[in-house]
Short mmCIF file of C-alpha atoms and ligand atoms in Angstrom, two decimals:
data_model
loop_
_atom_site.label_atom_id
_atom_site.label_comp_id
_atom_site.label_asym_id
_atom_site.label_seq_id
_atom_site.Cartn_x
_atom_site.Cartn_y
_atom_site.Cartn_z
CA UNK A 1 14.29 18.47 5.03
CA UNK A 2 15.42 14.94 4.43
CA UNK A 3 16.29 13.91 1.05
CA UNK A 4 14.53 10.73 -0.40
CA UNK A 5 15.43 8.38 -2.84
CA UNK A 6 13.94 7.36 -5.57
CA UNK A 7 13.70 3.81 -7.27
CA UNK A 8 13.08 3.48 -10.84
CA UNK A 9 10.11 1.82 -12.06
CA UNK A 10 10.86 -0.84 -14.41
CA UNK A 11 8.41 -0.65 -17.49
CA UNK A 12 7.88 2.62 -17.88
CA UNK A 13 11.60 4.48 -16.29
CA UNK A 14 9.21 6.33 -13.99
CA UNK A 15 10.97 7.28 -10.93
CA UNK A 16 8.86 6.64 -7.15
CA UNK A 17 9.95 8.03 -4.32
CA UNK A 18 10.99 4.93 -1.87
CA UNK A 19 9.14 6.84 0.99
CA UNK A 20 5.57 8.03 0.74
CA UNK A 21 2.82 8.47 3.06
CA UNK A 22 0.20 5.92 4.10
CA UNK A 23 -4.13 7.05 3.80
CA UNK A 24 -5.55 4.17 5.48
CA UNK A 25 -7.55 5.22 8.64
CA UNK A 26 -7.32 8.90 7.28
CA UNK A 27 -11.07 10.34 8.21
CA UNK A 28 -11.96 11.93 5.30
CA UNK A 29 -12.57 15.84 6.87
CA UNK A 30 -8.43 15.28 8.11
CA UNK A 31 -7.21 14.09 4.64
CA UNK A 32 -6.57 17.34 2.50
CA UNK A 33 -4.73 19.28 5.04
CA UNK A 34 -3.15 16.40 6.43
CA UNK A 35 -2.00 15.21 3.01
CA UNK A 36 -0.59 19.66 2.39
CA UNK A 37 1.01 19.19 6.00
CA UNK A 38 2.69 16.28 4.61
CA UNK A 39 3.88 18.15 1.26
CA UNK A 40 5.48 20.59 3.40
CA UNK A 41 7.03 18.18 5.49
CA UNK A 42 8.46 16.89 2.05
CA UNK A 43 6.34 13.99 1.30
CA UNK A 44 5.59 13.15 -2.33
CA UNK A 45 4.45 9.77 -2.97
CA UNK A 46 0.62 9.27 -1.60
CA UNK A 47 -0.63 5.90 -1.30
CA UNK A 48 -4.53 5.75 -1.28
CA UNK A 49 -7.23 3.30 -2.33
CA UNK A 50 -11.20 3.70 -3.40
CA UNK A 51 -11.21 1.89 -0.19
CA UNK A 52 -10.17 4.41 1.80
CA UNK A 53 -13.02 6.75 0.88
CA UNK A 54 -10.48 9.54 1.08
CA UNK A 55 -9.14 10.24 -2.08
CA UNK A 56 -10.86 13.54 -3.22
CA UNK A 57 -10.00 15.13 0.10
CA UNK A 58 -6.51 13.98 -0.34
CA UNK A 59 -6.44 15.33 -4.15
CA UNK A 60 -7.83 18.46 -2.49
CA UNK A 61 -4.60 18.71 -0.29
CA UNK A 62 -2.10 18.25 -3.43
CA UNK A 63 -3.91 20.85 -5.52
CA UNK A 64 -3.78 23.61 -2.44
CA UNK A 65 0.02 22.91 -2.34
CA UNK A 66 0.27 23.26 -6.08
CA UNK A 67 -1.37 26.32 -6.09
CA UNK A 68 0.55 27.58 -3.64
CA UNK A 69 3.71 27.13 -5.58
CA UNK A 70 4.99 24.15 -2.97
CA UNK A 71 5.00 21.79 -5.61
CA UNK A 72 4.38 20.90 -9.12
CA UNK A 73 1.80 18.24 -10.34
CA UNK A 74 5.11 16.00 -12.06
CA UNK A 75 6.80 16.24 -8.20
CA UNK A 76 4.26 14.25 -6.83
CA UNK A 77 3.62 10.46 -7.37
CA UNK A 78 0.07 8.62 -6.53
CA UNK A 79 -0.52 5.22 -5.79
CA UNK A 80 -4.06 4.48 -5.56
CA UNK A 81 -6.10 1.26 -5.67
CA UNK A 82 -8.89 -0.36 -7.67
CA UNK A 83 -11.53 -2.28 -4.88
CA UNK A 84 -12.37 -6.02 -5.22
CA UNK A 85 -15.74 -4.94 -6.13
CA UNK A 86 -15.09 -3.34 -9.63
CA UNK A 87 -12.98 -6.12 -11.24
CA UNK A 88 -15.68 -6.63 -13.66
CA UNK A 89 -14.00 -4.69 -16.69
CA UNK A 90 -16.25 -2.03 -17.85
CA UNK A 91 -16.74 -1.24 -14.17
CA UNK A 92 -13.31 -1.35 -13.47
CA UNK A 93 -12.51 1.15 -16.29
CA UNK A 94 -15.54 3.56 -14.82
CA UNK A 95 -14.35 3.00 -11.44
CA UNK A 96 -10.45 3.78 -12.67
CA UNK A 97 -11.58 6.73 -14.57
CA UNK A 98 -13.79 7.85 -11.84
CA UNK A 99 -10.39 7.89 -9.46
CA UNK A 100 -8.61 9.66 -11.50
CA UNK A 101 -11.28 12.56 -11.38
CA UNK A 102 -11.74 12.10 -7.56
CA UNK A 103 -8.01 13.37 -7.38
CA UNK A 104 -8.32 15.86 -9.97
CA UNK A 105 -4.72 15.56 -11.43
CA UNK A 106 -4.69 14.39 -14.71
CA UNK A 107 -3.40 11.21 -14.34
CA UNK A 108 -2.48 8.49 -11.69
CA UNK A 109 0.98 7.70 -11.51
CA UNK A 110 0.57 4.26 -10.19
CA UNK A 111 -3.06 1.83 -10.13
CA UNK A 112 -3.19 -1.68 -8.34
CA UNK A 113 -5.43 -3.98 -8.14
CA UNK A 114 -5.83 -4.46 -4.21
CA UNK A 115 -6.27 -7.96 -3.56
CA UNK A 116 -6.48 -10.69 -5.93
CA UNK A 117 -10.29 -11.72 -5.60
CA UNK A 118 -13.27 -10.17 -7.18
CA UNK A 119 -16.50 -9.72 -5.28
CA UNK A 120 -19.96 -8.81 -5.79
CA UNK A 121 -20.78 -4.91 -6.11
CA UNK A 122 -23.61 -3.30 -4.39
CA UNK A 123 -24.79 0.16 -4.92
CA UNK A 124 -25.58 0.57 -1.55
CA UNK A 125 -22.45 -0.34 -0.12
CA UNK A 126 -19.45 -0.25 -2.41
CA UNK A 127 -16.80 -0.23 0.24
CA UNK A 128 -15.65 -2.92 2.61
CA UNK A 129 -15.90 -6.74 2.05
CA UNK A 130 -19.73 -6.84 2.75
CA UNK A 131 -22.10 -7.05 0.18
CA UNK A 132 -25.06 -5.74 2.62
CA UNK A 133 -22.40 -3.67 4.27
CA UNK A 134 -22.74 -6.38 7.74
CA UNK A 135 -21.37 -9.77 7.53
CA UNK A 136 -22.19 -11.47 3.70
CA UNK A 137 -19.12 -11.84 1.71
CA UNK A 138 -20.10 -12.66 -2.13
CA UNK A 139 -17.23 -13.68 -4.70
CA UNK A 140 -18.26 -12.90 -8.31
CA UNK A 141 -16.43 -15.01 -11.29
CA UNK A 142 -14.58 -12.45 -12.87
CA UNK A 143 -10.97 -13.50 -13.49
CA UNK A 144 -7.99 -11.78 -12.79
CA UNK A 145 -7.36 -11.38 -16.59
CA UNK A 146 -9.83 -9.42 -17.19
CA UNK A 147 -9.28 -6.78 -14.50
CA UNK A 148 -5.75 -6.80 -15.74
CA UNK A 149 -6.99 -5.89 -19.57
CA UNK A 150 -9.69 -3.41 -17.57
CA UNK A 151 -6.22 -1.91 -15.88
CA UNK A 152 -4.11 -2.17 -19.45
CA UNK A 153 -7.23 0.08 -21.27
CA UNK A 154 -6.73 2.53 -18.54
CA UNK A 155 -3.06 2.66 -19.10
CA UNK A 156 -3.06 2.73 -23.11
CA UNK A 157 -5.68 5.80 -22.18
CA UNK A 158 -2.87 8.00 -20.40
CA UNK A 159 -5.34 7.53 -17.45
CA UNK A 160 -2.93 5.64 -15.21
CA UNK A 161 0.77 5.78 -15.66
CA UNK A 162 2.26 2.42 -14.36
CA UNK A 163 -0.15 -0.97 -12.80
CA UNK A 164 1.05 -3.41 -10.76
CA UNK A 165 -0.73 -5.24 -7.72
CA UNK A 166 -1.41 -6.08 -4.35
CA UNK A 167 -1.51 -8.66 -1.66
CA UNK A 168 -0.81 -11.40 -4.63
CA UNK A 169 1.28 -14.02 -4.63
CA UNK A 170 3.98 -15.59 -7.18
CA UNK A 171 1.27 -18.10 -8.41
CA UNK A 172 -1.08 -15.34 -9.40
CA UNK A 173 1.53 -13.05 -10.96
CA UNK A 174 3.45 -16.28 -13.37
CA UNK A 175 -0.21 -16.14 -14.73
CA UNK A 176 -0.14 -12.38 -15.63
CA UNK A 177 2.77 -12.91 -17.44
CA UNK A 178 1.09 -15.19 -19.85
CA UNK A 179 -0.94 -12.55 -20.95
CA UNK A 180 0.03 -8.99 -20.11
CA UNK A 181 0.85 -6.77 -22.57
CA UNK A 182 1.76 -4.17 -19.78
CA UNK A 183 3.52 -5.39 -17.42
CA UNK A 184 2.96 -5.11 -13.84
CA UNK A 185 5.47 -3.22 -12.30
CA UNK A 186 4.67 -3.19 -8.70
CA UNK A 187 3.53 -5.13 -6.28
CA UNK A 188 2.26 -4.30 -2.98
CA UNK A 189 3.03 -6.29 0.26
CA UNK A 190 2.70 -6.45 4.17
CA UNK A 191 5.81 -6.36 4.96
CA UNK A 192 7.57 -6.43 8.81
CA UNK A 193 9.75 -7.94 10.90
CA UNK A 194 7.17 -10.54 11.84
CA UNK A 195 6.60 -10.85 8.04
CA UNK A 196 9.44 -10.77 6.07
CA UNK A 197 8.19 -12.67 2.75
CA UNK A 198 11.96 -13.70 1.55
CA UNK A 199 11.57 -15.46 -1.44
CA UNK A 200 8.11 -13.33 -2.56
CA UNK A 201 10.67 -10.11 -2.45
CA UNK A 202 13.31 -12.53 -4.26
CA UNK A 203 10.93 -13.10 -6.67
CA UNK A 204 10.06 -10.00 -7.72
CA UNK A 205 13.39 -9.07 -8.16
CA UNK A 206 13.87 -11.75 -10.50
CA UNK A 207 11.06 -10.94 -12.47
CA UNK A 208 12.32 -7.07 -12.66
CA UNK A 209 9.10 -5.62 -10.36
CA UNK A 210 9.42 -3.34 -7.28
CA UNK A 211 8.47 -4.27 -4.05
CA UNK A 212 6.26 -1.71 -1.44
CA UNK A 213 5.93 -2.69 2.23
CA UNK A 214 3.22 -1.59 3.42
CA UNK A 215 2.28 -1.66 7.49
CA UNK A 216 6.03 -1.47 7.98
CA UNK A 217 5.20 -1.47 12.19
CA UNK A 218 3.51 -4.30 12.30
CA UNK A 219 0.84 -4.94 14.90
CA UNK A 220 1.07 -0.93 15.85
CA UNK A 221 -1.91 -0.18 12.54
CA UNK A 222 -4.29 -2.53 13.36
CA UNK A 223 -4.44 -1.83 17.38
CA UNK A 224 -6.10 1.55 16.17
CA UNK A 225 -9.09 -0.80 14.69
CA UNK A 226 -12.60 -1.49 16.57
CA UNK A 227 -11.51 -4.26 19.64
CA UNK A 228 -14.02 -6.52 17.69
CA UNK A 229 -11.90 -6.43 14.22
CA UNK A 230 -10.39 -9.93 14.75
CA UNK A 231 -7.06 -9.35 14.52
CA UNK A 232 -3.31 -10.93 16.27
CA UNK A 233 -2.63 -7.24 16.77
CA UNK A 234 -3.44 -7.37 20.54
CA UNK A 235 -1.76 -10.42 21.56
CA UNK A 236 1.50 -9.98 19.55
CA UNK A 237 4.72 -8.56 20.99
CA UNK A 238 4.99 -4.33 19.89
CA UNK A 239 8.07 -4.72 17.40
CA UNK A 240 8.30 -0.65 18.86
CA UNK A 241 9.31 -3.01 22.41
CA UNK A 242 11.49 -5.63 20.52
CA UNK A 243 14.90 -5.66 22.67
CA UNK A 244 16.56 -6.16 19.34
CA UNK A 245 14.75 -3.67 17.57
CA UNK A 246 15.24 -0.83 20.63
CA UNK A 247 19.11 -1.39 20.99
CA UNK A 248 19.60 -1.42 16.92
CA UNK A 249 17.92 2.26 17.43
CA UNK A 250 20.07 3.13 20.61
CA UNK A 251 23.27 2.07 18.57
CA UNK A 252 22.52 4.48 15.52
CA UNK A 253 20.19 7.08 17.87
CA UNK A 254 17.55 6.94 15.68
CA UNK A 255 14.01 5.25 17.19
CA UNK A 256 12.72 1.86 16.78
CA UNK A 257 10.15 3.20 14.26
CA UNK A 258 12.98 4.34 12.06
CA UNK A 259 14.68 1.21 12.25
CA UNK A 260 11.88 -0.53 11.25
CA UNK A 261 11.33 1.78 8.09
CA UNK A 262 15.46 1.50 7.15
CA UNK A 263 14.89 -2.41 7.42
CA UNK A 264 12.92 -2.63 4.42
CA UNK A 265 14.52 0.00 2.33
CA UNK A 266 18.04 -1.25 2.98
CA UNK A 267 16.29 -4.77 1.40
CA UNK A 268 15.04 -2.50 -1.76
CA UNK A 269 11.61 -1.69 -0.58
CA UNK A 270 9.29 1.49 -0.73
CA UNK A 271 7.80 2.13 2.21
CA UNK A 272 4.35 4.14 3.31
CA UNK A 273 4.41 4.87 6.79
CA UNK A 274 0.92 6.95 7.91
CA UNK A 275 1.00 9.12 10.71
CA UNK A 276 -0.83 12.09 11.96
CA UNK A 277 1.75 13.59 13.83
CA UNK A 278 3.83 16.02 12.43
CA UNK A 279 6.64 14.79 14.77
CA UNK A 280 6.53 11.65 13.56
CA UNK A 281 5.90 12.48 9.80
CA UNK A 282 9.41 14.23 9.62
CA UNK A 283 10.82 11.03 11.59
CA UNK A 284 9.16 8.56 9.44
CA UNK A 285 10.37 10.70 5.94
CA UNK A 286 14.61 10.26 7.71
CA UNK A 287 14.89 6.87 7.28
CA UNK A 288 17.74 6.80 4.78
CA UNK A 289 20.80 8.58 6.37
CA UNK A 290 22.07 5.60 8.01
CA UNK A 291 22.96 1.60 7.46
CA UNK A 292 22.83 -1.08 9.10
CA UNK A 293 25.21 -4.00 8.69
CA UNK A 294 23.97 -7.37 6.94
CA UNK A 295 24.03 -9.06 10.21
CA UNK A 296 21.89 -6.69 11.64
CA UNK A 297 19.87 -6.86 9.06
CA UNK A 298 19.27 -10.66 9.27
CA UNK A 299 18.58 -10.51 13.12
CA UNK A 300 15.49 -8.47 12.29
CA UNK A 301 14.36 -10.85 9.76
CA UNK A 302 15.02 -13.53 12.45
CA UNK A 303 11.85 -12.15 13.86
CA UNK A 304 10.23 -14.23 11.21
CA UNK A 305 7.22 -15.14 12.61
CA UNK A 306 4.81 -15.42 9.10
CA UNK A 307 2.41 -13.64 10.64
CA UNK A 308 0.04 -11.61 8.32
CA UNK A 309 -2.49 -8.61 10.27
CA UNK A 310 -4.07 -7.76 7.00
CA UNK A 311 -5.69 -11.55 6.49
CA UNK A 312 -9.21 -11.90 4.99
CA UNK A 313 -9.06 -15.26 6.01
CA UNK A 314 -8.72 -14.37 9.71
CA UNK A 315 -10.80 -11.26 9.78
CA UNK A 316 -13.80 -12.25 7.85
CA UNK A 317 -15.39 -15.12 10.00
CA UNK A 318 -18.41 -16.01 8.42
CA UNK A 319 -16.62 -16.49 5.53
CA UNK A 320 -13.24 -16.71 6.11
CA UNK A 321 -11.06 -15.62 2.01
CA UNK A 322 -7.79 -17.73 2.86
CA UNK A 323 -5.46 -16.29 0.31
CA UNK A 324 -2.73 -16.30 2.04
CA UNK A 325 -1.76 -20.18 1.61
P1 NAD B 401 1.84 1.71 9.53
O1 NAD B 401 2.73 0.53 9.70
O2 NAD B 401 2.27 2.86 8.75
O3 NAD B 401 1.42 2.13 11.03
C1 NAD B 401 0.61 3.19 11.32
C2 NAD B 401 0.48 3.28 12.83
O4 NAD B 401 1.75 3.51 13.43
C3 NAD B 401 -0.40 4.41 13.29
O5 NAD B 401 -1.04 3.95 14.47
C4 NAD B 401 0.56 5.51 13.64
O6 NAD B 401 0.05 6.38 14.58
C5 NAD B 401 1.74 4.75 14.16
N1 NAD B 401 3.01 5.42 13.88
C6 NAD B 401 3.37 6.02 12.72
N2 NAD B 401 4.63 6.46 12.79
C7 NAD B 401 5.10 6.13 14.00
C8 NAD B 401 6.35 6.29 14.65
N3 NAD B 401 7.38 6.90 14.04
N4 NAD B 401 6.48 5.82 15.91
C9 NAD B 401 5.45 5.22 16.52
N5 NAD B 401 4.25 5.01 15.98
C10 NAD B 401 4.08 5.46 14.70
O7 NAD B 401 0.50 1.09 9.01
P2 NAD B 401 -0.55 1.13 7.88
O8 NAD B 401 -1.29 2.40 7.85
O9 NAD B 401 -1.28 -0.15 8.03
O10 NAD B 401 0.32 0.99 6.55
C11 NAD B 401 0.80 2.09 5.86
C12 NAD B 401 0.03 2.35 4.57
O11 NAD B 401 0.07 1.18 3.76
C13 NAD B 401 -1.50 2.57 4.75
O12 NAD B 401 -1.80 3.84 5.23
C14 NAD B 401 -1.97 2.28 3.35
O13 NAD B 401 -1.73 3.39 2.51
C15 NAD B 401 -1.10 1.10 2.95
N6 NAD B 401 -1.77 -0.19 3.20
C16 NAD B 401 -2.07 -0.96 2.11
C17 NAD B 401 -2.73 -2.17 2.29
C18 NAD B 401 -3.05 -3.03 1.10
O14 NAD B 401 -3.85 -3.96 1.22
N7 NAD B 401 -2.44 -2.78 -0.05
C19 NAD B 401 -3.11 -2.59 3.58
C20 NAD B 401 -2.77 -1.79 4.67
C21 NAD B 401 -2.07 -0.61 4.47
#
């Protein structure tokens, strides 16, 4: 089984594991025995989201392992997310709270707030971007600052054991600082060849955060979407059928996936591949027993493209949230 590192999480000395697994696109009837496959496969870190709509199936899946004697509740780490619906703070404490029971755990190792913008909630639909579930996007005035308290109650609770973010930007973070009485310790990030975010990743290690990449493959996640999800995933260049990327792999035999993975944890980064394979799980999890040289390192980044998949601005056209500026 391959042996992963772990990183050290700033505020609280909690140690992640710098390679979890990835729940987005995991149906819900897959997720527990996908998520026990995983254990066995020696995955511990579990990065979910309310989004997702998968995270009791996926608590189901740790607690079958743990009651098998495969693990113990302190060897595995969660990430999970709170959805731009429930900033508002008491609903963002209900929602957090509600999480935490949805795993059944105890406690969340790691909460995020998953993009920085609040929107309207809906009963009916509380998932997705849509307030009526089809096509109207509807911002609600809450400010970040108050999610953040919502997020610091959770944590003074035991609820939630480190917060942090996701999808911000250095702006939005210099303005957490100004109030936080826990810090963020976190954030997550796209993060690819095509996307390689220099000076946000510099920043955060000035500022004594971690860094996550998430969508490590690039265009590869969001070709599994609907053909109408309006995405740059179709038109842009596999990095799996980058020349550079397929002879870096031939050099060390490892495969371009691999090299992808090693790219961003040789720059510092956790990473959360997703796969259903079992093939490719065990691949994804060996991505540390080998180094590349600087310059190979900078020839990825030359890849540089700035090209974000994951853009509310591109992929919600009737109202098109351009936070990515
Ligand atoms: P990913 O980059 O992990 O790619 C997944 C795709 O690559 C799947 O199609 C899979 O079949 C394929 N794949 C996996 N391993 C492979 C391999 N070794 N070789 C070839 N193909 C392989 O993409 P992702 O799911 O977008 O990102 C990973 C995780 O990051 C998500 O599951 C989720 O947990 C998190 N995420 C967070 C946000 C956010 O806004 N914070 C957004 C997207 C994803």
């Amino acid at each position: 089984m391959a042996t992963i590192p772990y990183l050290t999480l700033p505020h609280s000395g909690h140690q992640i594991p710098q390679v979890g697994f990835g729940l987005w696109k995991v149906a819900p009837e897959e997720a527990a025995n996908l998520v026990y496959e995983a254990i066995k496969s020696g995955y511990r870190l579990f990065d979910g989201a309310y989004d997702y709509g998968n995270e009791k199936e996926a608590g189901e899946g740790i607690r079958r392992a743990i009651s098998e004697g495969i693990v113990k509740r302190e060897d595995i780490f969660i990430t999970t997310k709170l959805w731009n619906s429930c900033h508002e703070k008491e609903r963002a404490i209900k929602t957090g709270t509600e999480q935490v029971e949805e795993w059944g755990l105890g406690y969340i190792d790691l909460y995020l707030i998953h993009f920085p913008i609040a929107i309207a909630f809906n009963p009916k639909h509380t998932r997705g971007w849509y307030y009526d579930g089809e096509g109207e996007v509807r911002l609600e005035r809450t400010s970040i600052r108050e999610t953040w308290e919502a997020l610091e109650e959770l944590h003074d609770k035991g609820l939630v054991k480190d917060i942090g973010i996701s999808n911000f930007n250095s702006q939005a973070i210099f303005d957490i600082f100004t109030y936080a009485r826990v810090l963020p310790s976190m954030l997550q990030i796209e993060h690819h060849p095509y996307l390689v975010q220099k000076n946000l990743v510099d920043f955060c290690k000035d500022q004594n955060m971690l860094v996550t990449a998430y969508s490590s493959f690039g265009p590869q996640s969001f070709l599994e979407l609907p053909a109408s999800f309006p995405t740059k995933a179709a038109q842009t260049p596999r990095l799996f059928d980058q020349d550079l990327i397929k002879s870096i792999a031939a050099k060390y035999g490892k495969t371009p996936g691999q090299v992808l993975l090693r790219w961003a944890t040789q720059r510092g980064l956790c990473v959360i591949p997703k796969s259903n394979h079992k093939d490719r799980m065990l691949q994804n999890l060996d991505v540390i027993g080998f180094d590349m040289t600087p310059d190979e390192l900078e020839l990825i980044a030359s890849l540089d493209i700035g090209l974000h998949f994951n853009d509310p601005g591109t992929y919600l056209p009737g109202r098109p949230l351009r936070l990515f500026t």
